[in-house]
């Protein structure tokens, strides 16, 4: 064995269309098409199962919905689209643990953890350039930072399909960290967005959300993780990700302490104090979805660029009631 090898992995090429039960594939695709275009919600599969299936094929939910609502295809055309968009997946296993016992204890206490140098600087710079090119903006011309691109929704950019984004999503190091936190390798990745947060100016105000959760607050909150990759160094005033550390251990009692007519989301904005989670280029942050979190105004001199990447457990179920 060669010295200096830090990890070993096994690799196998697989295609979900080739290996899964074809009849079940057809049922899931048909049910999703009927749910969205025919407004038939009572299907034999759930929304979570249907979207999870598409994510496993490497297809983003936003692109799928854009195609369905924009083109309104018949079922056969949708089946052909899904097959054309599906990707051949690499099944790889990272055998060395990424998170130490100290990392895991920090996670238990704080509900977030930082994976240092998860993605190389070179790949982060390539990802930055891909985002700049996609948005038709120039990193050296600040006037272009504030021109509107049709794919921008606040800080979020609906940009999913690019080789370097796929390469980052395929990181075995990041996947292994998620596996350690979930306690299983039965997980699948989502196809998520990127974020573009330019510095605030006298003419440009911050477009991000206040402190929030991306999940129903119905208790108990299902165990699910979220994550983001810093594509450049991000200090406290550079639009850093903020969260309330440890709140995953307190949220149940906090919810019970509220008055019946309180809006917990508004109370959180008014009373909770989030902490900046800074990082360097290539650092990856994973947090428990029970932590309230937010982006913040960028008071630096360059836009903050981020790629989001989340893994779901295969048995994940969302709450039926939104609170």
Short mmCIF file of C-alpha atoms in Angstrom, two decimals:
data_model
loop_
_atom_site.label_atom_id
_atom_site.label_comp_id
_atom_site.label_asym_id
_atom_site.label_seq_id
_atom_site.Cartn_x
_atom_site.Cartn_y
_atom_site.Cartn_z
CA UNK A 1 0.00 0.00 0.00
CA UNK A 2 1.33 3.42 -0.90
CA UNK A 3 2.25 5.77 1.91
CA UNK A 4 0.29 8.98 2.20
CA UNK A 5 -3.05 7.54 1.09
CA UNK A 6 -5.58 9.30 3.30
CA UNK A 7 -8.66 7.37 2.28
CA UNK A 8 -9.82 4.41 0.25
CA UNK A 9 -13.01 4.08 -1.69
CA UNK A 10 -14.85 1.57 -3.81
CA UNK A 11 -16.49 2.78 -6.99
CA UNK A 12 -19.30 1.40 -9.08
CA UNK A 13 -21.16 2.99 -11.99
CA UNK A 14 -24.90 2.60 -11.74
CA UNK A 15 -28.03 3.98 -13.30
CA UNK A 16 -31.31 4.11 -11.43
CA UNK A 17 -33.20 3.50 -14.65
CA UNK A 18 -31.16 0.34 -15.24
CA UNK A 19 -31.24 -1.09 -11.72
CA UNK A 20 -34.58 -0.08 -10.21
CA UNK A 21 -37.88 -1.78 -10.79
CA UNK A 22 -39.05 -0.29 -14.10
CA UNK A 23 -42.71 -0.60 -13.16
CA UNK A 24 -42.13 1.37 -9.97
CA UNK A 25 -40.23 4.01 -11.95
CA UNK A 26 -43.23 4.45 -14.20
CA UNK A 27 -45.62 4.70 -11.26
CA UNK A 28 -43.55 7.37 -9.49
CA UNK A 29 -43.11 9.47 -12.63
CA UNK A 30 -46.80 9.14 -13.49
CA UNK A 31 -47.88 10.07 -9.98
CA UNK A 32 -45.67 13.15 -9.92
CA UNK A 33 -46.97 14.26 -13.34
CA UNK A 34 -50.58 13.75 -12.20
CA UNK A 35 -49.98 15.56 -8.91
CA UNK A 36 -48.50 18.64 -10.58
CA UNK A 37 -50.35 18.97 -13.88
CA UNK A 38 -53.61 17.12 -13.23
CA UNK A 39 -54.04 18.32 -9.63
CA UNK A 40 -54.56 14.77 -8.39
CA UNK A 41 -52.88 14.76 -4.94
CA UNK A 42 -54.16 11.36 -3.75
CA UNK A 43 -51.49 9.16 -5.26
CA UNK A 44 -50.05 5.81 -4.21
CA UNK A 45 -46.71 7.55 -3.55
CA UNK A 46 -46.00 10.63 -1.46
CA UNK A 47 -44.49 13.96 -2.51
CA UNK A 48 -41.34 13.10 -0.54
CA UNK A 49 -40.99 9.76 -2.34
CA UNK A 50 -41.51 11.34 -5.74
CA UNK A 51 -39.10 14.24 -5.26
CA UNK A 52 -36.57 11.92 -3.61
CA UNK A 53 -36.71 9.70 -6.68
CA UNK A 54 -35.94 12.64 -8.97
CA UNK A 55 -33.07 13.80 -6.75
CA UNK A 56 -31.59 10.30 -6.90
CA UNK A 57 -31.60 10.63 -10.68
CA UNK A 58 -29.62 13.87 -10.33
CA UNK A 59 -32.53 16.06 -11.47
CA UNK A 60 -33.30 19.33 -9.66
CA UNK A 61 -36.84 19.93 -8.48
CA UNK A 62 -36.88 23.52 -9.77
CA UNK A 63 -35.92 22.47 -13.30
CA UNK A 64 -38.53 19.72 -13.25
CA UNK A 65 -41.29 22.08 -12.20
CA UNK A 66 -40.16 24.67 -14.74
CA UNK A 67 -40.44 22.06 -17.47
CA UNK A 68 -43.82 20.78 -16.30
CA UNK A 69 -45.50 24.16 -15.86
CA UNK A 70 -43.74 25.80 -18.79
CA UNK A 71 -44.18 23.06 -21.40
CA UNK A 72 -47.16 21.18 -19.90
CA UNK A 73 -46.04 17.91 -21.53
CA UNK A 74 -48.17 14.80 -21.77
CA UNK A 75 -47.09 11.86 -19.62
CA UNK A 76 -45.06 10.17 -22.36
CA UNK A 77 -43.13 13.38 -23.09
CA UNK A 78 -42.41 13.81 -19.36
CA UNK A 79 -41.12 10.25 -19.10
CA UNK A 80 -38.77 10.88 -22.03
CA UNK A 81 -37.58 14.14 -20.43
CA UNK A 82 -36.82 12.44 -17.12
CA UNK A 83 -34.88 9.67 -18.83
CA UNK A 84 -32.89 12.20 -20.90
CA UNK A 85 -32.06 14.29 -17.81
CA UNK A 86 -31.13 11.39 -15.53
CA UNK A 87 -27.45 10.98 -14.79
CA UNK A 88 -25.27 7.94 -14.39
CA UNK A 89 -24.35 7.91 -10.74
CA UNK A 90 -21.06 6.97 -9.11
CA UNK A 91 -21.52 4.78 -6.04
CA UNK A 92 -18.43 5.48 -3.96
CA UNK A 93 -17.61 4.88 -0.33
CA UNK A 94 -15.27 7.00 1.78
CA UNK A 95 -13.92 4.64 4.42
CA UNK A 96 -12.21 7.08 6.78
CA UNK A 97 -14.30 9.17 9.15
CA UNK A 98 -14.35 12.88 8.34
CA UNK A 99 -15.69 14.07 11.69
CA UNK A 100 -13.67 13.36 14.83
CA UNK A 101 -15.15 12.54 18.23
CA UNK A 102 -14.52 16.18 19.15
CA UNK A 103 -16.42 17.31 16.04
CA UNK A 104 -19.33 15.04 16.92
CA UNK A 105 -19.48 16.33 20.48
CA UNK A 106 -19.42 19.90 19.17
CA UNK A 107 -22.27 18.94 16.87
CA UNK A 108 -24.33 17.51 19.73
CA UNK A 109 -23.90 20.71 21.72
CA UNK A 110 -24.24 23.27 18.93
CA UNK A 111 -26.21 21.65 16.11
CA UNK A 112 -23.70 22.65 13.44
CA UNK A 113 -20.22 21.63 12.36
CA UNK A 114 -17.63 22.96 9.91
CA UNK A 115 -15.70 20.65 7.57
CA UNK A 116 -12.48 22.49 6.80
CA UNK A 117 -11.10 22.30 3.24
CA UNK A 118 -13.99 20.14 2.07
CA UNK A 119 -13.52 21.35 -1.52
CA UNK A 120 -10.22 22.50 -3.03
CA UNK A 121 -9.50 26.19 -3.56
CA UNK A 122 -9.09 25.50 -7.29
CA UNK A 123 -12.55 23.95 -7.57
CA UNK A 124 -14.09 26.79 -5.57
CA UNK A 125 -12.52 29.36 -7.89
CA UNK A 126 -13.82 27.42 -10.90
CA UNK A 127 -17.28 27.36 -9.30
CA UNK A 128 -17.12 31.10 -8.72
CA UNK A 129 -16.29 31.67 -12.36
CA UNK A 130 -19.13 29.42 -13.49
CA UNK A 131 -21.57 31.50 -11.42
CA UNK A 132 -20.16 34.79 -12.73
CA UNK A 133 -20.46 33.53 -16.31
CA UNK A 134 -23.98 32.23 -15.77
CA UNK A 135 -25.14 35.54 -14.28
CA UNK A 136 -23.30 37.53 -16.97
CA UNK A 137 -21.57 39.60 -14.30
CA UNK A 138 -17.93 40.63 -13.97
CA UNK A 139 -16.09 40.14 -10.65
CA UNK A 140 -13.90 43.14 -11.53
CA UNK A 141 -16.77 45.48 -12.45
CA UNK A 142 -18.97 46.29 -9.46
CA UNK A 143 -21.57 47.95 -11.68
CA UNK A 144 -22.49 44.53 -13.06
CA UNK A 145 -23.04 43.06 -9.58
CA UNK A 146 -26.36 44.85 -9.26
CA UNK A 147 -27.80 44.14 -12.70
CA UNK A 148 -30.78 41.82 -12.49
CA UNK A 149 -30.63 38.30 -13.92
CA UNK A 150 -33.89 36.43 -14.45
CA UNK A 151 -32.71 33.45 -12.37
CA UNK A 152 -32.07 35.56 -9.26
CA UNK A 153 -34.69 35.28 -6.52
CA UNK A 154 -33.41 37.45 -3.71
CA UNK A 155 -29.99 36.03 -2.87
CA UNK A 156 -30.75 32.69 -4.48
CA UNK A 157 -29.74 31.86 -8.03
CA UNK A 158 -31.52 29.08 -9.89
CA UNK A 159 -28.33 27.63 -11.33
CA UNK A 160 -28.04 23.85 -11.03
CA UNK A 161 -26.58 22.19 -14.10
CA UNK A 162 -22.82 22.60 -14.53
CA UNK A 163 -19.93 20.12 -14.34
CA UNK A 164 -18.19 21.91 -11.48
CA UNK A 165 -21.41 22.06 -9.44
CA UNK A 166 -21.79 18.32 -10.03
CA UNK A 167 -18.18 17.72 -9.03
CA UNK A 168 -18.70 19.55 -5.75
CA UNK A 169 -21.90 17.60 -5.10
CA UNK A 170 -19.97 14.37 -5.67
CA UNK A 171 -17.54 15.11 -2.83
CA UNK A 172 -16.99 11.91 -0.88
CA UNK A 173 -15.69 13.89 2.07
CA UNK A 174 -18.92 15.87 2.39
CA UNK A 175 -21.07 12.78 1.88
CA UNK A 176 -19.17 10.89 4.57
CA UNK A 177 -19.73 13.71 7.06
CA UNK A 178 -23.47 13.56 6.37
CA UNK A 179 -23.39 9.76 6.80
CA UNK A 180 -21.69 10.13 10.18
CA UNK A 181 -24.26 12.64 11.39
CA UNK A 182 -27.23 10.64 10.09
CA UNK A 183 -25.75 7.38 11.34
CA UNK A 184 -26.44 5.65 8.04
CA UNK A 185 -25.25 5.53 4.43
CA UNK A 186 -28.87 5.32 3.23
CA UNK A 187 -28.95 8.96 2.15
CA UNK A 188 -29.33 10.85 -1.12
CA UNK A 189 -28.27 14.33 -2.18
CA UNK A 190 -30.52 17.12 -3.38
CA UNK A 191 -29.80 19.23 -6.45
CA UNK A 192 -29.78 22.66 -4.88
CA UNK A 193 -29.15 26.31 -5.75
CA UNK A 194 -26.26 28.72 -5.40
CA UNK A 195 -26.32 32.13 -3.72
CA UNK A 196 -25.03 35.54 -4.78
CA UNK A 197 -24.90 38.18 -2.03
CA UNK A 198 -23.29 41.46 -3.20
CA UNK A 199 -22.20 44.20 -0.80
CA UNK A 200 -24.91 46.60 0.34
CA UNK A 201 -24.64 50.19 -0.93
CA UNK A 202 -26.63 53.39 -0.66
CA UNK A 203 -28.70 52.17 -3.61
CA UNK A 204 -28.76 48.43 -2.91
CA UNK A 205 -30.41 46.89 0.14
CA UNK A 206 -29.96 43.36 1.42
CA UNK A 207 -32.42 40.96 -0.25
CA UNK A 208 -32.07 38.00 2.11
CA UNK A 209 -34.54 36.61 4.62
CA UNK A 210 -34.70 37.31 8.33
CA UNK A 211 -33.89 34.59 10.84
CA UNK A 212 -36.02 31.61 9.82
CA UNK A 213 -36.50 27.87 9.60
CA UNK A 214 -37.02 25.94 6.34
CA UNK A 215 -39.21 23.37 8.07
CA UNK A 216 -42.53 23.24 9.89
CA UNK A 217 -42.20 23.92 13.61
CA UNK A 218 -44.66 21.16 14.46
CA UNK A 219 -42.98 19.13 17.19
CA UNK A 220 -40.99 16.99 17.10
CA UNK A 221 -39.07 18.39 14.15
CA UNK A 222 -37.78 15.50 11.98
CA UNK A 223 -34.03 15.01 12.01
CA UNK A 224 -32.69 16.49 8.78
CA UNK A 225 -29.53 18.38 7.90
CA UNK A 226 -28.74 21.34 5.67
CA UNK A 227 -25.42 22.50 4.28
CA UNK A 228 -23.54 25.16 2.36
CA UNK A 229 -20.12 25.56 0.80
CA UNK A 230 -18.23 28.84 1.12
CA UNK A 231 -16.77 29.53 -2.32
CA UNK A 232 -14.59 32.34 -0.94
CA UNK A 233 -13.30 33.46 2.45
CA UNK A 234 -16.22 34.76 4.51
CA UNK A 235 -15.65 36.87 7.61
CA UNK A 236 -18.36 38.10 9.97
CA UNK A 237 -19.17 41.22 7.92
CA UNK A 238 -18.96 39.53 4.51
CA UNK A 239 -22.55 38.27 4.59
CA UNK A 240 -21.70 35.25 6.75
CA UNK A 241 -24.17 32.49 7.50
CA UNK A 242 -25.71 32.98 10.95
CA UNK A 243 -27.54 30.53 13.21
CA UNK A 244 -28.54 30.10 16.85
CA UNK A 245 -26.17 27.41 18.16
CA UNK A 246 -27.67 24.73 20.37
CA UNK A 247 -31.27 25.64 19.62
CA UNK A 248 -32.03 22.10 18.41
CA UNK A 249 -31.73 21.09 22.09
CA UNK A 250 -34.07 23.87 23.26
CA UNK A 251 -36.74 24.27 20.60
CA UNK A 252 -39.31 21.91 22.09
CA UNK A 253 -39.32 23.70 25.47
CA UNK A 254 -39.15 27.08 23.70
CA UNK A 255 -42.24 26.26 21.66
CA UNK A 256 -44.11 25.18 24.80
CA UNK A 257 -43.21 28.47 26.51
CA UNK A 258 -44.93 30.61 23.86
CA UNK A 259 -48.39 32.04 24.33
CA UNK A 260 -51.15 30.38 22.27
CA UNK A 261 -51.47 33.34 19.89
CA UNK A 262 -47.73 33.93 19.45
CA UNK A 263 -46.26 33.48 15.99
CA UNK A 264 -43.06 31.52 16.78
CA UNK A 265 -41.33 32.73 13.64
CA UNK A 266 -41.89 36.37 14.53
CA UNK A 267 -40.89 35.77 18.16
CA UNK A 268 -37.65 34.20 16.94
CA UNK A 269 -36.78 37.25 14.83
CA UNK A 270 -37.53 39.59 17.73
CA UNK A 271 -35.82 37.70 20.57
CA UNK A 272 -33.17 35.23 19.39
CA UNK A 273 -29.56 36.24 18.78
CA UNK A 274 -27.89 34.40 15.89
CA UNK A 275 -24.13 33.93 15.77
CA UNK A 276 -21.94 34.38 12.65
CA UNK A 277 -20.40 31.13 11.38
CA UNK A 278 -17.35 32.28 9.45
CA UNK A 279 -15.17 30.18 7.19
CA UNK A 280 -12.53 30.08 4.51
CA UNK A 281 -12.83 29.17 0.84
CA UNK A 282 -13.69 25.48 0.58
CA UNK A 283 -15.14 25.14 4.08
CA UNK A 284 -18.49 23.37 4.35
CA UNK A 285 -21.08 24.04 7.08
CA UNK A 286 -23.68 21.44 8.07
CA UNK A 287 -26.49 22.42 10.44
CA UNK A 288 -29.52 20.80 12.04
CA UNK A 289 -32.73 22.04 10.44
CA UNK A 290 -34.11 22.87 13.90
CA UNK A 291 -31.60 25.74 14.14
CA UNK A 292 -33.03 29.12 13.08
CA UNK A 293 -30.62 30.61 10.58
CA UNK A 294 -30.14 33.33 7.98
CA UNK A 295 -27.76 35.02 5.61
CA UNK A 296 -26.76 38.57 6.55
CA UNK A 297 -26.01 41.86 4.80
CA UNK A 298 -22.64 41.87 3.09
CA UNK A 299 -20.59 44.82 4.32
CA UNK A 300 -17.41 43.61 2.66
CA UNK A 301 -15.98 44.64 -0.68
CA UNK A 302 -16.82 41.54 -2.79
CA UNK A 303 -19.96 39.44 -3.32
CA UNK A 304 -20.38 36.38 -1.15
CA UNK A 305 -20.87 33.25 -3.27
CA UNK A 306 -22.19 29.99 -1.82
CA UNK A 307 -23.25 26.59 -3.12
CA UNK A 308 -25.92 24.71 -1.17
CA UNK A 309 -25.72 20.94 -0.81
CA UNK A 310 -27.97 18.81 1.37
CA UNK A 311 -28.42 15.08 1.87
CA UNK A 312 -31.73 13.55 2.97
CA UNK A 313 -32.16 10.21 4.72
CA UNK A 314 -34.10 7.76 2.58
CA UNK A 315 -36.91 7.51 5.14
CA UNK A 316 -37.34 11.27 5.63
CA UNK A 317 -40.92 12.49 6.00
CA UNK A 318 -42.01 16.11 6.26
CA UNK A 319 -44.68 17.18 8.74
CA UNK A 320 -48.18 17.37 7.29
CA UNK A 321 -48.99 20.58 9.17
CA UNK A 322 -47.06 23.82 8.63
CA UNK A 323 -46.46 25.90 11.74
#
